[in-house]
mmCIF file of C-alpha atoms in Angstrom:
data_model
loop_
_atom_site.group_PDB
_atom_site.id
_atom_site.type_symbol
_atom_site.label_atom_id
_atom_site.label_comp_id
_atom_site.label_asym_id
_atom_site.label_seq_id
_atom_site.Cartn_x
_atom_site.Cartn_y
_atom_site.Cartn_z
ATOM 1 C CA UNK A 84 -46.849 52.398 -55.555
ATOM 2 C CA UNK A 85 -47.433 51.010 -51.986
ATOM 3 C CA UNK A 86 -47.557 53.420 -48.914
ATOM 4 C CA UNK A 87 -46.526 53.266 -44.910
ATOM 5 C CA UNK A 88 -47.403 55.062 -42.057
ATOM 6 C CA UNK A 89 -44.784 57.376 -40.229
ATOM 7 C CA UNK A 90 -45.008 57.938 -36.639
ATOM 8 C CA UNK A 91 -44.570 61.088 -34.867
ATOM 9 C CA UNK A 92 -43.502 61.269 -31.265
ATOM 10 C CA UNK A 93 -43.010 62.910 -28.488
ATOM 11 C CA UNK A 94 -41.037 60.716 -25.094
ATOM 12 C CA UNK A 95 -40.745 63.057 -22.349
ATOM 13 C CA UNK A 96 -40.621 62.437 -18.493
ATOM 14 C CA UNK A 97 -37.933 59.728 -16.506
ATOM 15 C CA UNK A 98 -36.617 56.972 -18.068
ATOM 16 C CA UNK A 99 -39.582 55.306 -16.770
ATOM 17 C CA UNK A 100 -42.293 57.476 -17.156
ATOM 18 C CA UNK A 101 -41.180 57.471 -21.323
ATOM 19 C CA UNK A 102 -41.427 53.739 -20.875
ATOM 20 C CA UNK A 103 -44.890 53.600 -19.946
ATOM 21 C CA UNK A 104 -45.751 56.261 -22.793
ATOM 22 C CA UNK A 105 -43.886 53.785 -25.071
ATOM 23 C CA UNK A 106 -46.233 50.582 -24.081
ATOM 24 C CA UNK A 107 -49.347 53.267 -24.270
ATOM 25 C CA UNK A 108 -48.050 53.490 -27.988
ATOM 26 C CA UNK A 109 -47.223 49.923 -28.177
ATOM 27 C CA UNK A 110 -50.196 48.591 -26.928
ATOM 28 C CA UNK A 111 -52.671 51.020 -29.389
ATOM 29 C CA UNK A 112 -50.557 49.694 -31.871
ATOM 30 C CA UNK A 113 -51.232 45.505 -31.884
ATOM 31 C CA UNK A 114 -48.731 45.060 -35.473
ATOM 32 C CA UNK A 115 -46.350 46.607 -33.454
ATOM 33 C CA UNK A 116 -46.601 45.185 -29.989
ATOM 34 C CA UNK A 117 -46.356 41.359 -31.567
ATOM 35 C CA UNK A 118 -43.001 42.688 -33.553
ATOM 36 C CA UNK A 119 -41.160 44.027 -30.615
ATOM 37 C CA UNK A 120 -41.647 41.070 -28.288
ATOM 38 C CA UNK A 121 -40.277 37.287 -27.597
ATOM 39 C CA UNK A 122 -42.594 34.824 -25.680
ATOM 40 C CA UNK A 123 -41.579 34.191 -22.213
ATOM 41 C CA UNK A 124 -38.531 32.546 -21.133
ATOM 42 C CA UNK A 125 -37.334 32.393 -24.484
ATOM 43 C CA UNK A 126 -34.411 34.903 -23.403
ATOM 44 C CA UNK A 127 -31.090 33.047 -21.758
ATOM 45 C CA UNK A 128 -30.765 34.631 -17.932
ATOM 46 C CA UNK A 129 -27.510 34.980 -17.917
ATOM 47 C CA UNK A 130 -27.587 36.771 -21.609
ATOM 48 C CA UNK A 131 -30.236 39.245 -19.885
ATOM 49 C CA UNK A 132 -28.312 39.495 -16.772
ATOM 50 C CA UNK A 133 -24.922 40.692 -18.641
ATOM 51 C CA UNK A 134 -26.610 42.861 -21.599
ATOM 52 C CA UNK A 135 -28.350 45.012 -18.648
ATOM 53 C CA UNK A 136 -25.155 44.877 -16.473
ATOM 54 C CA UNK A 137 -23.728 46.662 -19.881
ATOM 55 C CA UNK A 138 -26.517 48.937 -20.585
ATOM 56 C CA UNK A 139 -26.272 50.221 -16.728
ATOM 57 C CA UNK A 140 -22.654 50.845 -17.809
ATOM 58 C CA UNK A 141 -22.903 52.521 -21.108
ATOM 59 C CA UNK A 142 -26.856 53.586 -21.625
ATOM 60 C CA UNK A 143 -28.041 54.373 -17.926
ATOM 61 C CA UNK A 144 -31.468 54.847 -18.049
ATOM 62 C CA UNK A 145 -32.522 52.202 -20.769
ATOM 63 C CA UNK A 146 -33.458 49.379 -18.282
ATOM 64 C CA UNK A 147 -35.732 51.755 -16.282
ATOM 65 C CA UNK A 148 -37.505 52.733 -19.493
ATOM 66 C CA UNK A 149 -38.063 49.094 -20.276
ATOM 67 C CA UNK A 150 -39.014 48.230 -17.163
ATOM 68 C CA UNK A 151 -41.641 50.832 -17.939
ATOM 69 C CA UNK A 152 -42.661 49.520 -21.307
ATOM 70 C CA UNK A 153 -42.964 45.905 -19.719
ATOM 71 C CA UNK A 154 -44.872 47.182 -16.788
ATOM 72 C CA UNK A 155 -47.084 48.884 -18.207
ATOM 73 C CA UNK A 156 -47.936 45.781 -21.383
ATOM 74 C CA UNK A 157 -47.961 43.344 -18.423
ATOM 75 C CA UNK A 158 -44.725 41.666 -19.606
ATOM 76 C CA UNK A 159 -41.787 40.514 -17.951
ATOM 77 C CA UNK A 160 -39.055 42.887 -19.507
ATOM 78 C CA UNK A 161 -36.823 39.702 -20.718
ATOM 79 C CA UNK A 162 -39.740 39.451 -23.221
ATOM 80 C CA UNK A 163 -38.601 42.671 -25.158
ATOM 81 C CA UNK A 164 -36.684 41.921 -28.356
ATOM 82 C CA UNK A 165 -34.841 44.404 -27.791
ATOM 83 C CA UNK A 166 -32.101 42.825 -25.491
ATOM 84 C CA UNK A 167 -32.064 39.861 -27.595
ATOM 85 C CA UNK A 168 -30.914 41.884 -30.965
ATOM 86 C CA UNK A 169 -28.806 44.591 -29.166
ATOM 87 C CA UNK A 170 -26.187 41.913 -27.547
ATOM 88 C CA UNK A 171 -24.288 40.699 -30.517
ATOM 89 C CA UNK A 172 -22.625 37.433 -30.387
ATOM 90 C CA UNK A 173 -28.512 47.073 -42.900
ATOM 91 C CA UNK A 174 -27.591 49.914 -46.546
ATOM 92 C CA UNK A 175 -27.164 53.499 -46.272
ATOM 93 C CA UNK A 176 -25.029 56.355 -47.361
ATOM 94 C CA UNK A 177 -23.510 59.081 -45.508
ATOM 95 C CA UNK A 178 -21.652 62.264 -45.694
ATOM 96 C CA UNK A 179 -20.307 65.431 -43.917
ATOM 97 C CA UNK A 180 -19.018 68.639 -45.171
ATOM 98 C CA UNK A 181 -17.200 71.286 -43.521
ATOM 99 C CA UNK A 182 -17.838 75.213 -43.414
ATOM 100 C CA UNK A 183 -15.108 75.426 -46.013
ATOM 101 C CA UNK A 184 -17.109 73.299 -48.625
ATOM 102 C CA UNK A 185 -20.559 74.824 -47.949
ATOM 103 C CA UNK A 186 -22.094 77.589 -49.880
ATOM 104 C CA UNK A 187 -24.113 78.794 -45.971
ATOM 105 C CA UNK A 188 -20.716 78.341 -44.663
ATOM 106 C CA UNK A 189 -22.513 75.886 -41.903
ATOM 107 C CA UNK A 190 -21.022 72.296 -41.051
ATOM 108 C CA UNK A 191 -23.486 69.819 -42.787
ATOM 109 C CA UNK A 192 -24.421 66.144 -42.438
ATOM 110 C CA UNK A 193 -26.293 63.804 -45.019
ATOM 111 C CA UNK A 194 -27.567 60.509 -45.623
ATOM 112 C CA UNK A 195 -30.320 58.088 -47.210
ATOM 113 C CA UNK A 196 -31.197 55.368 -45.013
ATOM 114 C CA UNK A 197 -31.937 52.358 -47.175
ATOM 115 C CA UNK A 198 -33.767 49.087 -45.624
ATOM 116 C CA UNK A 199 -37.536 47.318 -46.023
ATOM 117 C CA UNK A 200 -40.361 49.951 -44.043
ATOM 118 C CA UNK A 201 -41.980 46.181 -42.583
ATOM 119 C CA UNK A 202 -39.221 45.872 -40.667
ATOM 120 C CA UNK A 203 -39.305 49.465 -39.555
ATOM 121 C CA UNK A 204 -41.459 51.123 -36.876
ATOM 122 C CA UNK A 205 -41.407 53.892 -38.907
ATOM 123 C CA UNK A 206 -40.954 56.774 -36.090
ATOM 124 C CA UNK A 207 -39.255 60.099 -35.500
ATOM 125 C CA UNK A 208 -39.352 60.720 -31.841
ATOM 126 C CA UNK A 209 -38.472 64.015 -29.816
ATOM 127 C CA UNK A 210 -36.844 62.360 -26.684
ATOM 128 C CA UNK A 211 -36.280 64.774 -23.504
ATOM 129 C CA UNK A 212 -35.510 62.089 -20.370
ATOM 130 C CA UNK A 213 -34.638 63.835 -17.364
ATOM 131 C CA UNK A 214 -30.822 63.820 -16.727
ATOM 132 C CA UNK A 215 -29.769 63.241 -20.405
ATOM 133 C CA UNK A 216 -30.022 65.810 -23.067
ATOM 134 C CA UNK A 217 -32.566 66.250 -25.319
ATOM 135 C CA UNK A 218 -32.634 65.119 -29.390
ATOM 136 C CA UNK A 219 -34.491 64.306 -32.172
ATOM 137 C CA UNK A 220 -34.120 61.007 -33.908
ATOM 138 C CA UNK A 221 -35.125 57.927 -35.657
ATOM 139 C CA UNK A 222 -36.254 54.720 -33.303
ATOM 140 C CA UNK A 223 -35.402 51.565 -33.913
ATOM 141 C CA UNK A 224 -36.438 48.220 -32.105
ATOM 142 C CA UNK A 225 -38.638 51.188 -29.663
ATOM 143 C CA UNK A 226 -35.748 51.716 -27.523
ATOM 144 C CA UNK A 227 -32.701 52.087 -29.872
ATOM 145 C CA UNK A 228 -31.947 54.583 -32.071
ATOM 146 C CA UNK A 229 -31.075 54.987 -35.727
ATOM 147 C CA UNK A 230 -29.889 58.736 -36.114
ATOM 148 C CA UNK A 231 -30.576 61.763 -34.877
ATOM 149 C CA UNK A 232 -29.320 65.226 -33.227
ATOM 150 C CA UNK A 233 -29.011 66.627 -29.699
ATOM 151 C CA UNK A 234 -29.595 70.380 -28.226
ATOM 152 C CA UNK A 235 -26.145 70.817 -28.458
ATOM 153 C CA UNK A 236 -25.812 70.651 -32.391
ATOM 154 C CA UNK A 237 -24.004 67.183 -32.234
ATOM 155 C CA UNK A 238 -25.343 65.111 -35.169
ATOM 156 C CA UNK A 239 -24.945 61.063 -35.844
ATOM 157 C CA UNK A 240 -25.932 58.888 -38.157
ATOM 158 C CA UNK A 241 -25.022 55.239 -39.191
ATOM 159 C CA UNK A 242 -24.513 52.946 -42.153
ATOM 160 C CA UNK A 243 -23.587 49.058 -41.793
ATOM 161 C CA UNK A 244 -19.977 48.295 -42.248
ATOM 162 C CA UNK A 245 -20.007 45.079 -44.439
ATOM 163 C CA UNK A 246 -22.875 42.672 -44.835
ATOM 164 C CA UNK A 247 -25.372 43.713 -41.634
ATOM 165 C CA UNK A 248 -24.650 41.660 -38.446
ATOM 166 C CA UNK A 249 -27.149 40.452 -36.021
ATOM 167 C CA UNK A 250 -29.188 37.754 -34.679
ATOM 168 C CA UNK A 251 -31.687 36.786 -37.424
ATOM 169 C CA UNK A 252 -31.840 34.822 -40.956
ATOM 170 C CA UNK A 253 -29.101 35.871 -42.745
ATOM 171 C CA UNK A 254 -27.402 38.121 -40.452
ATOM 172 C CA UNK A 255 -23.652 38.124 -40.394
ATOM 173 C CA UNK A 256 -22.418 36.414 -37.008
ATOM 174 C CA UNK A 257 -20.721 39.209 -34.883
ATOM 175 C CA UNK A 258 -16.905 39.561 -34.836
ATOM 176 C CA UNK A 259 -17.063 40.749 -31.275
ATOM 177 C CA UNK A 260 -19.252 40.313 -27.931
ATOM 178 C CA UNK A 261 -20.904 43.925 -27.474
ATOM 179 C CA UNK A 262 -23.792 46.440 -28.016
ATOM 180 C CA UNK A 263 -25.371 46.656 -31.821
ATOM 181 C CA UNK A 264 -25.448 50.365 -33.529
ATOM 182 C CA UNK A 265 -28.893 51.287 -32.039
ATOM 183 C CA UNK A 266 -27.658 51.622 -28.681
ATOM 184 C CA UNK A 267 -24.560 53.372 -29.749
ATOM 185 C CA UNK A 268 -26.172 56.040 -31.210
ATOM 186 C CA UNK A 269 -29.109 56.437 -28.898
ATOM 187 C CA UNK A 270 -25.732 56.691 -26.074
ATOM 188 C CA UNK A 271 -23.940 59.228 -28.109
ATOM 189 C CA UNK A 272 -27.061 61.635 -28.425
ATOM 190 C CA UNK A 273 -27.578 61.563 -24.890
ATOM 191 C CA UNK A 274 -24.683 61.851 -23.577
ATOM 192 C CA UNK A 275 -22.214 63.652 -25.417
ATOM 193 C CA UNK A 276 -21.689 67.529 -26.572
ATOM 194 C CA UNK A 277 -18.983 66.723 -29.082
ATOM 195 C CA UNK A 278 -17.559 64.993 -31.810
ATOM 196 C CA UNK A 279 -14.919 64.205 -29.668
ATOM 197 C CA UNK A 280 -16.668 63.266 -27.111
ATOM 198 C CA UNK A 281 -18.247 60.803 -28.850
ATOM 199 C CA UNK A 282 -15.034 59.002 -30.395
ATOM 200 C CA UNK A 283 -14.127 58.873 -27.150
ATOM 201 C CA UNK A 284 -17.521 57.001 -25.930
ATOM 202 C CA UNK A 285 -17.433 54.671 -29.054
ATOM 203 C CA UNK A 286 -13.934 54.083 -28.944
ATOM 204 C CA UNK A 287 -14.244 52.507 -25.266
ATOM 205 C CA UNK A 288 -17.318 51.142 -25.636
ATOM 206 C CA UNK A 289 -17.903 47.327 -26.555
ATOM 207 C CA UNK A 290 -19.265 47.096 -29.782
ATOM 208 C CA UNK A 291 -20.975 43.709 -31.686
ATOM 209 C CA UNK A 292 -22.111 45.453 -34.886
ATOM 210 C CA UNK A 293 -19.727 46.101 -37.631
ATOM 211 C CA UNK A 294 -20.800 50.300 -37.865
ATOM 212 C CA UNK A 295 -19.669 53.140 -39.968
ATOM 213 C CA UNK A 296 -20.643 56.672 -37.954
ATOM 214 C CA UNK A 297 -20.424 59.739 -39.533
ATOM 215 C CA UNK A 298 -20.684 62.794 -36.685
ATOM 216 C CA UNK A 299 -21.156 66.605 -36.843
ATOM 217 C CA UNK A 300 -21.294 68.939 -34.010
ATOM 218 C CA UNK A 301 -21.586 72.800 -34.118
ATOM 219 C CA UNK A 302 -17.445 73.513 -32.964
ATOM 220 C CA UNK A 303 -17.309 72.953 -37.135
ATOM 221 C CA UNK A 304 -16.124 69.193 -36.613
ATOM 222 C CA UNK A 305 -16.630 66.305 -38.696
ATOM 223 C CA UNK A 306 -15.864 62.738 -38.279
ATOM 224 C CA UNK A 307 -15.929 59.076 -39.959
ATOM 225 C CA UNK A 308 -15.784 55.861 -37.138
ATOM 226 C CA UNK A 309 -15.725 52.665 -38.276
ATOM 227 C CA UNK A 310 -15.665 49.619 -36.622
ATOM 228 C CA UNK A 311 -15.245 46.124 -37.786
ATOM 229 C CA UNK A 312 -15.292 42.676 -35.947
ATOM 230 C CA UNK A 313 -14.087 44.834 -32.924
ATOM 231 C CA UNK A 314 -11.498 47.228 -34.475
ATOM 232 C CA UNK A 315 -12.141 50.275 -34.673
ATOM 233 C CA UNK A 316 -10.328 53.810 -36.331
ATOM 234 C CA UNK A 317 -11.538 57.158 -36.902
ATOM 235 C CA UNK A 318 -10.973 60.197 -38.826
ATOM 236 C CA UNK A 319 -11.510 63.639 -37.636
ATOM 237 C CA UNK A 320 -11.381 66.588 -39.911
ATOM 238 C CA UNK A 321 -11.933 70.405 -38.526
ATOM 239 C CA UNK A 322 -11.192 74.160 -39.814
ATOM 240 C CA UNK A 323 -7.409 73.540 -40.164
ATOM 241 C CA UNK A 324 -7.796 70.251 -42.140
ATOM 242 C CA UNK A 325 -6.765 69.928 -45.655
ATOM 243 C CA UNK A 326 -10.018 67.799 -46.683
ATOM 244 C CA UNK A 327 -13.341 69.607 -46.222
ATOM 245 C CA UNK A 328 -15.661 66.714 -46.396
ATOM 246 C CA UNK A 329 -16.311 62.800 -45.332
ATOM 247 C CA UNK A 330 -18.297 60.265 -47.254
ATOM 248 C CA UNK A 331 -18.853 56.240 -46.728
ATOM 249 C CA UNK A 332 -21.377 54.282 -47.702
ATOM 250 C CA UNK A 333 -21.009 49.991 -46.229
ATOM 251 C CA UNK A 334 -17.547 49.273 -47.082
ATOM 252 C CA UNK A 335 -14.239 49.648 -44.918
ATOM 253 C CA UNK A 336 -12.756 53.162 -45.695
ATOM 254 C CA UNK A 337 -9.915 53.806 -43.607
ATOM 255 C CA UNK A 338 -6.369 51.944 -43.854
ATOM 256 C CA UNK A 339 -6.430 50.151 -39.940
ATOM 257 C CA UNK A 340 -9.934 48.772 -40.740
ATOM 258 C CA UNK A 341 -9.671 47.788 -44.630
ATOM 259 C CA UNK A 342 -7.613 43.940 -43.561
ATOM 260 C CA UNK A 343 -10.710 43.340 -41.618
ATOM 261 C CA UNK A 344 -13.086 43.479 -44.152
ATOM 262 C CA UNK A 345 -14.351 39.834 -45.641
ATOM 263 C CA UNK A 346 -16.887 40.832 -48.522
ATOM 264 C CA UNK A 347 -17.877 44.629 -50.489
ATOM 265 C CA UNK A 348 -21.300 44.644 -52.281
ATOM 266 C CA UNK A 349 -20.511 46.777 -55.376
ATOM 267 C CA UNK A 350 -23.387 49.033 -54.846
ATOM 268 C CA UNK A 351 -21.618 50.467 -51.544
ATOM 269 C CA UNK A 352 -18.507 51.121 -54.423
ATOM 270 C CA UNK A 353 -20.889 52.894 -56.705
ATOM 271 C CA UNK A 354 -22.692 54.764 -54.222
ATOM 272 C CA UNK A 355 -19.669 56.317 -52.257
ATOM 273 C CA UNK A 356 -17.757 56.902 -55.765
ATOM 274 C CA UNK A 357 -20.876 59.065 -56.794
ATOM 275 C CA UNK A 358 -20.420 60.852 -53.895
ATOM 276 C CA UNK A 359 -17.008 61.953 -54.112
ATOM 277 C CA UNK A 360 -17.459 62.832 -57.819
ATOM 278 C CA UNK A 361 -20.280 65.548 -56.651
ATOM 279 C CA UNK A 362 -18.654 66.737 -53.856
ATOM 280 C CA UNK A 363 -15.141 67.041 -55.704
ATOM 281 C CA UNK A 364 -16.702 68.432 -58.621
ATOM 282 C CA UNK A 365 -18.110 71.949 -56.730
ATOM 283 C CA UNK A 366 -15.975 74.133 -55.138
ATOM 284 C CA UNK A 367 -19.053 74.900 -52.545
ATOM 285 C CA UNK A 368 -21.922 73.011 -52.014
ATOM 286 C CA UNK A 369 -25.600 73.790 -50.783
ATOM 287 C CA UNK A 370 -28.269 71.800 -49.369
ATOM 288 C CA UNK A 371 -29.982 71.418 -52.910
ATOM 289 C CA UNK A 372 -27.321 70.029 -54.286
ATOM 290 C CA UNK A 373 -27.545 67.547 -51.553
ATOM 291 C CA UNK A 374 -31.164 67.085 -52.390
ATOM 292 C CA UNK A 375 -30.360 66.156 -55.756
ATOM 293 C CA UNK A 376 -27.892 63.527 -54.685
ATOM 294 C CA UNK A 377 -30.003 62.003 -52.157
ATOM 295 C CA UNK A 378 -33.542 61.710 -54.536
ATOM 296 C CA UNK A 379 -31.378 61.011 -58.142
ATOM 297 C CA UNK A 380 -31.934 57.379 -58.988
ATOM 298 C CA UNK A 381 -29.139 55.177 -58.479
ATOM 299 C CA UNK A 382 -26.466 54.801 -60.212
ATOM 300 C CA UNK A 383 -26.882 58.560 -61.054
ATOM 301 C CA UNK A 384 -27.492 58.952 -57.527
ATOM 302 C CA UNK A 385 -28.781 57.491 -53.933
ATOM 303 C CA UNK A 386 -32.026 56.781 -54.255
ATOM 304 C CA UNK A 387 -33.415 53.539 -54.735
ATOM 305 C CA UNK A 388 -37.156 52.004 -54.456
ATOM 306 C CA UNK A 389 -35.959 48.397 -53.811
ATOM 307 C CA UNK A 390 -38.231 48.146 -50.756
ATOM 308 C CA UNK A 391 -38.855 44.230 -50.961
ATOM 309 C CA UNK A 392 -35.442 43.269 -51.285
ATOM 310 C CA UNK A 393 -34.620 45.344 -48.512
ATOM 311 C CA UNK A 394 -33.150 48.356 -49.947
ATOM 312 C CA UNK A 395 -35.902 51.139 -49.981
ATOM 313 C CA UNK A 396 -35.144 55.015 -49.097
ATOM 314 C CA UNK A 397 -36.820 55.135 -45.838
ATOM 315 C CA UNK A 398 -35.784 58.392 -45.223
ATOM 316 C CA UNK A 399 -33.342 61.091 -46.538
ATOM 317 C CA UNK A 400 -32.106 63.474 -44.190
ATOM 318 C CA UNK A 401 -29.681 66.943 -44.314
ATOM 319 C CA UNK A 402 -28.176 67.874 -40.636
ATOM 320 C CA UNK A 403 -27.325 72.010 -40.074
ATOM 321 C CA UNK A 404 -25.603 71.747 -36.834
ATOM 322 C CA UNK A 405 -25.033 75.479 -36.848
ATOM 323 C CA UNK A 406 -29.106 76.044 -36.674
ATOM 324 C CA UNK A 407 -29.747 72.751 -34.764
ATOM 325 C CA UNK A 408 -31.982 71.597 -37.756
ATOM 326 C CA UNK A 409 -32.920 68.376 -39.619
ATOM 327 C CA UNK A 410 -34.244 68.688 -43.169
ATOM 328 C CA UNK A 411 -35.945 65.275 -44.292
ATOM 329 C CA UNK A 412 -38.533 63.308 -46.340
ATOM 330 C CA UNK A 413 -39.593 59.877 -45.443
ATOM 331 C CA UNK A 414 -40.103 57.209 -48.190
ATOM 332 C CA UNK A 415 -38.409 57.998 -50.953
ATOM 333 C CA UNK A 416 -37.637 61.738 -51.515
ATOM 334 C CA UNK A 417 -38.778 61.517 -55.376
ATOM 335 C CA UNK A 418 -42.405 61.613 -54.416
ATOM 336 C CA UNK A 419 -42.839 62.921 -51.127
ATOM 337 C CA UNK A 420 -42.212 66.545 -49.537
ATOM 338 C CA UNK A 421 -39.226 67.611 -46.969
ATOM 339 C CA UNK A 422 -39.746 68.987 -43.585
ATOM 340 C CA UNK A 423 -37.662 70.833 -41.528
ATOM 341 C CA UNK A 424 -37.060 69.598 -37.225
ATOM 342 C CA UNK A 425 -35.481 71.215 -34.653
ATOM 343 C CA UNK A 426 -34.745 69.948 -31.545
ATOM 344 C CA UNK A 427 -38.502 70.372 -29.738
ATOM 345 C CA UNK A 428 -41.331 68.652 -29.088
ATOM 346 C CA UNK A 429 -43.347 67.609 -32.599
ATOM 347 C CA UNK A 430 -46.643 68.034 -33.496
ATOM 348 C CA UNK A 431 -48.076 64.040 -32.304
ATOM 349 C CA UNK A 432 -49.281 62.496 -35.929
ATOM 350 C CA UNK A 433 -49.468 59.562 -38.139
ATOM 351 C CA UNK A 434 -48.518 60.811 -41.746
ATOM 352 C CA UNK A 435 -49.013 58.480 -45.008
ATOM 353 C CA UNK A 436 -45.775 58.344 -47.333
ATOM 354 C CA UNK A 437 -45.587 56.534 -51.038
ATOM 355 C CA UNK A 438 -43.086 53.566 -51.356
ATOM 356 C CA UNK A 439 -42.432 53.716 -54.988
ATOM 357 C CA UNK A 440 -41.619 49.662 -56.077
ATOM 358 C CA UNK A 441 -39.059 48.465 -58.164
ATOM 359 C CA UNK A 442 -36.474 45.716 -58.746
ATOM 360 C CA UNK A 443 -33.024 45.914 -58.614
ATOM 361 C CA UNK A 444 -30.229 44.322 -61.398
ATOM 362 C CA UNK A 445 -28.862 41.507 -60.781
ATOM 363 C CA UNK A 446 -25.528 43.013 -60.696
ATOM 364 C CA UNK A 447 -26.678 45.415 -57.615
ATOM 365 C CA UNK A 448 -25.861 43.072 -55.265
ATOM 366 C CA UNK A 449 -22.462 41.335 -56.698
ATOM 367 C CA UNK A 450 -20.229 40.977 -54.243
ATOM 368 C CA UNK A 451 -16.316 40.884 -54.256
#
């Protein structure tokens, strides 16, 4: 049994003024500062130039923050490795229910988030920058985000589409030039209201990272994006829909995007196949039954402790739109207690979780 620290924050202020609070954090933090940083001039100008042209674009705000980070670390901001993994040149499983198909009658929203804690900062942030509305949310790389929900009940989470593309050892070369899933969902939290309104944002927006998205938002709307090697689709379900949930898990789903897809890892098969078996198999579901799913051992369920080979539960999480809350566990949600989050400011803690370890079979990671 190993064990990780979680980080809980609180980024509040202008874009700047949360960038200096994140270099505060960074620099307390030395493990952390030497993971989120490149050494100087090892960043193409021109690469820097158009990623922050884009960011001004579709993430306004983002460059000012990092401006603060660097400022305040005594860095030039080319140096964080941020803007060299967000322009493009990891598994989880996800899920959405309807009103219809849940025994509180809200709109739900699921998911395990599977991947190795080292490469993790391990932090759920409350973020309130002035001019963009205010969420709760996982961080990733500081500046992106991973998931989360906003004070208008819109809920987003992701799940790579495919083996995980980026720029580092063993990464899948991107498809397309564009942003990577952190700043797509850290966009669509601050910026958007609605399901709708964020198809529309992701749908125009240029995107490196092959991405399923699985959205929520309190009008009782529900929707599955995915996007592969630059194509993209989406499916949208509301009250007058015949289907009255959503599932995926990190294979191609829907018919436009399916001719695009190069390789399936037959855990992704398993996974979303389990899903649909619960979910068909109860007329109504609750948020305990969603609990079970998430912390039952795969293949009975979604859970799996395969931390070192980069597939650990990091966190699991159930979205209630309707009452603007998050229910979650980090770690692994077999041996370590939920919480409930609204969208406030958190109580400002490190918190110890248990990393159960195991080994996966062979046959986990087959690929066809």
């Amino acid at each position: 049994m190993d064990k990780t620290k979680v980080y809980f924050k609180n980024f509040i202020g202008t874009s700047y003024e949360v960038g200096t609070q994140i270099g505060q954090w960074a620099l307390s933090t030395p493990s952390l500062l030497k993971q989120v940083l490149l050494p100087p001039n090892a960043y193409p100008h021109d690469k820097f130039t158009k990623i922050t042209g884009l960011l001004d674009m579709y993430c306004q705000g983002i460059n000012e923050e990092i401006k603060g980070f660097s400022d305040t670390i005594g860095v030039s901001s080319e140096q964080a490795l941020f803007y060299a993994m967000t322009y493009l040149e990891r598994g989880c499983s996800l899920m959405a229910v309807l009103p219809s198909k849940s025994k509180s009658e809200h709109t739900l929203m699921a998911r395990n988030y599977d991947f190795n804690n080292e490469m993790e900062e391990m932090c759920f942030a409350f973020t309130n920058i002035k001019g963009k509305y205010r969420y709760i949310g996982s961080t990733l790389n500081l500046f992106g985000r991973c998931d989360g929900m906003n004070e208008h009940g819109l809920a987003v989470c992701k799940a790579s589409n495919g083996i995980p593309v980026g720029n580092f050892e063993g990464g899948q070369k991107a498809g397309a030039t564009g942003f990577s899933f952190w700043v797509v969902v850290r966009s669509i939290l601050e910026n958007c209201k609605t399901v709708q309104e964020a198809i529309e944002w992701t749908m125009s927006a240029p995107i490196g990272y092959n991405i399923n998205l699985m959205l929520a938002d309190s009008s009782n709307k529900i929707a599955l994006l995915q996007c592969m090697d630059g194509h993209k689709s989406y499916k949208l379900l509301d009250e007058y829909s015949e289907e009255a949930f959503l599932s995926v898990t990190n294979h191609a789903l829907l018919e436009d995007i399916k001719p695009y897809q190069k390789k399936i890892i037959e855990n992704s098969v398993v996974r979303n196949n389990k899903i649909v078996e619960v979910f068909t198999g109860k007329k109504q579901l609750s948020k305990k039954d969603m609990k079970t799913l998430l912390s039952t051992s795969y293949p009975d369920g979604l859970c799996c402790h395969y931390y070192k080979e980069f597939f650990g539960t990091l966190r699991s999480m159930i979205f209630d739109v309707n009452d603007k809350t998050i229910e979650m566990t980090f770690g692994s949600p077999q041996v370590n207690e939920w919480q409930t989050f609204s969208v406030g400011a958190l109580e400002v803690q490190e918190v110890e979780v248990l990393l159960p370890q195991e080994r996966a079979r062979p046959d986990f990671y087959k690929i066809s």
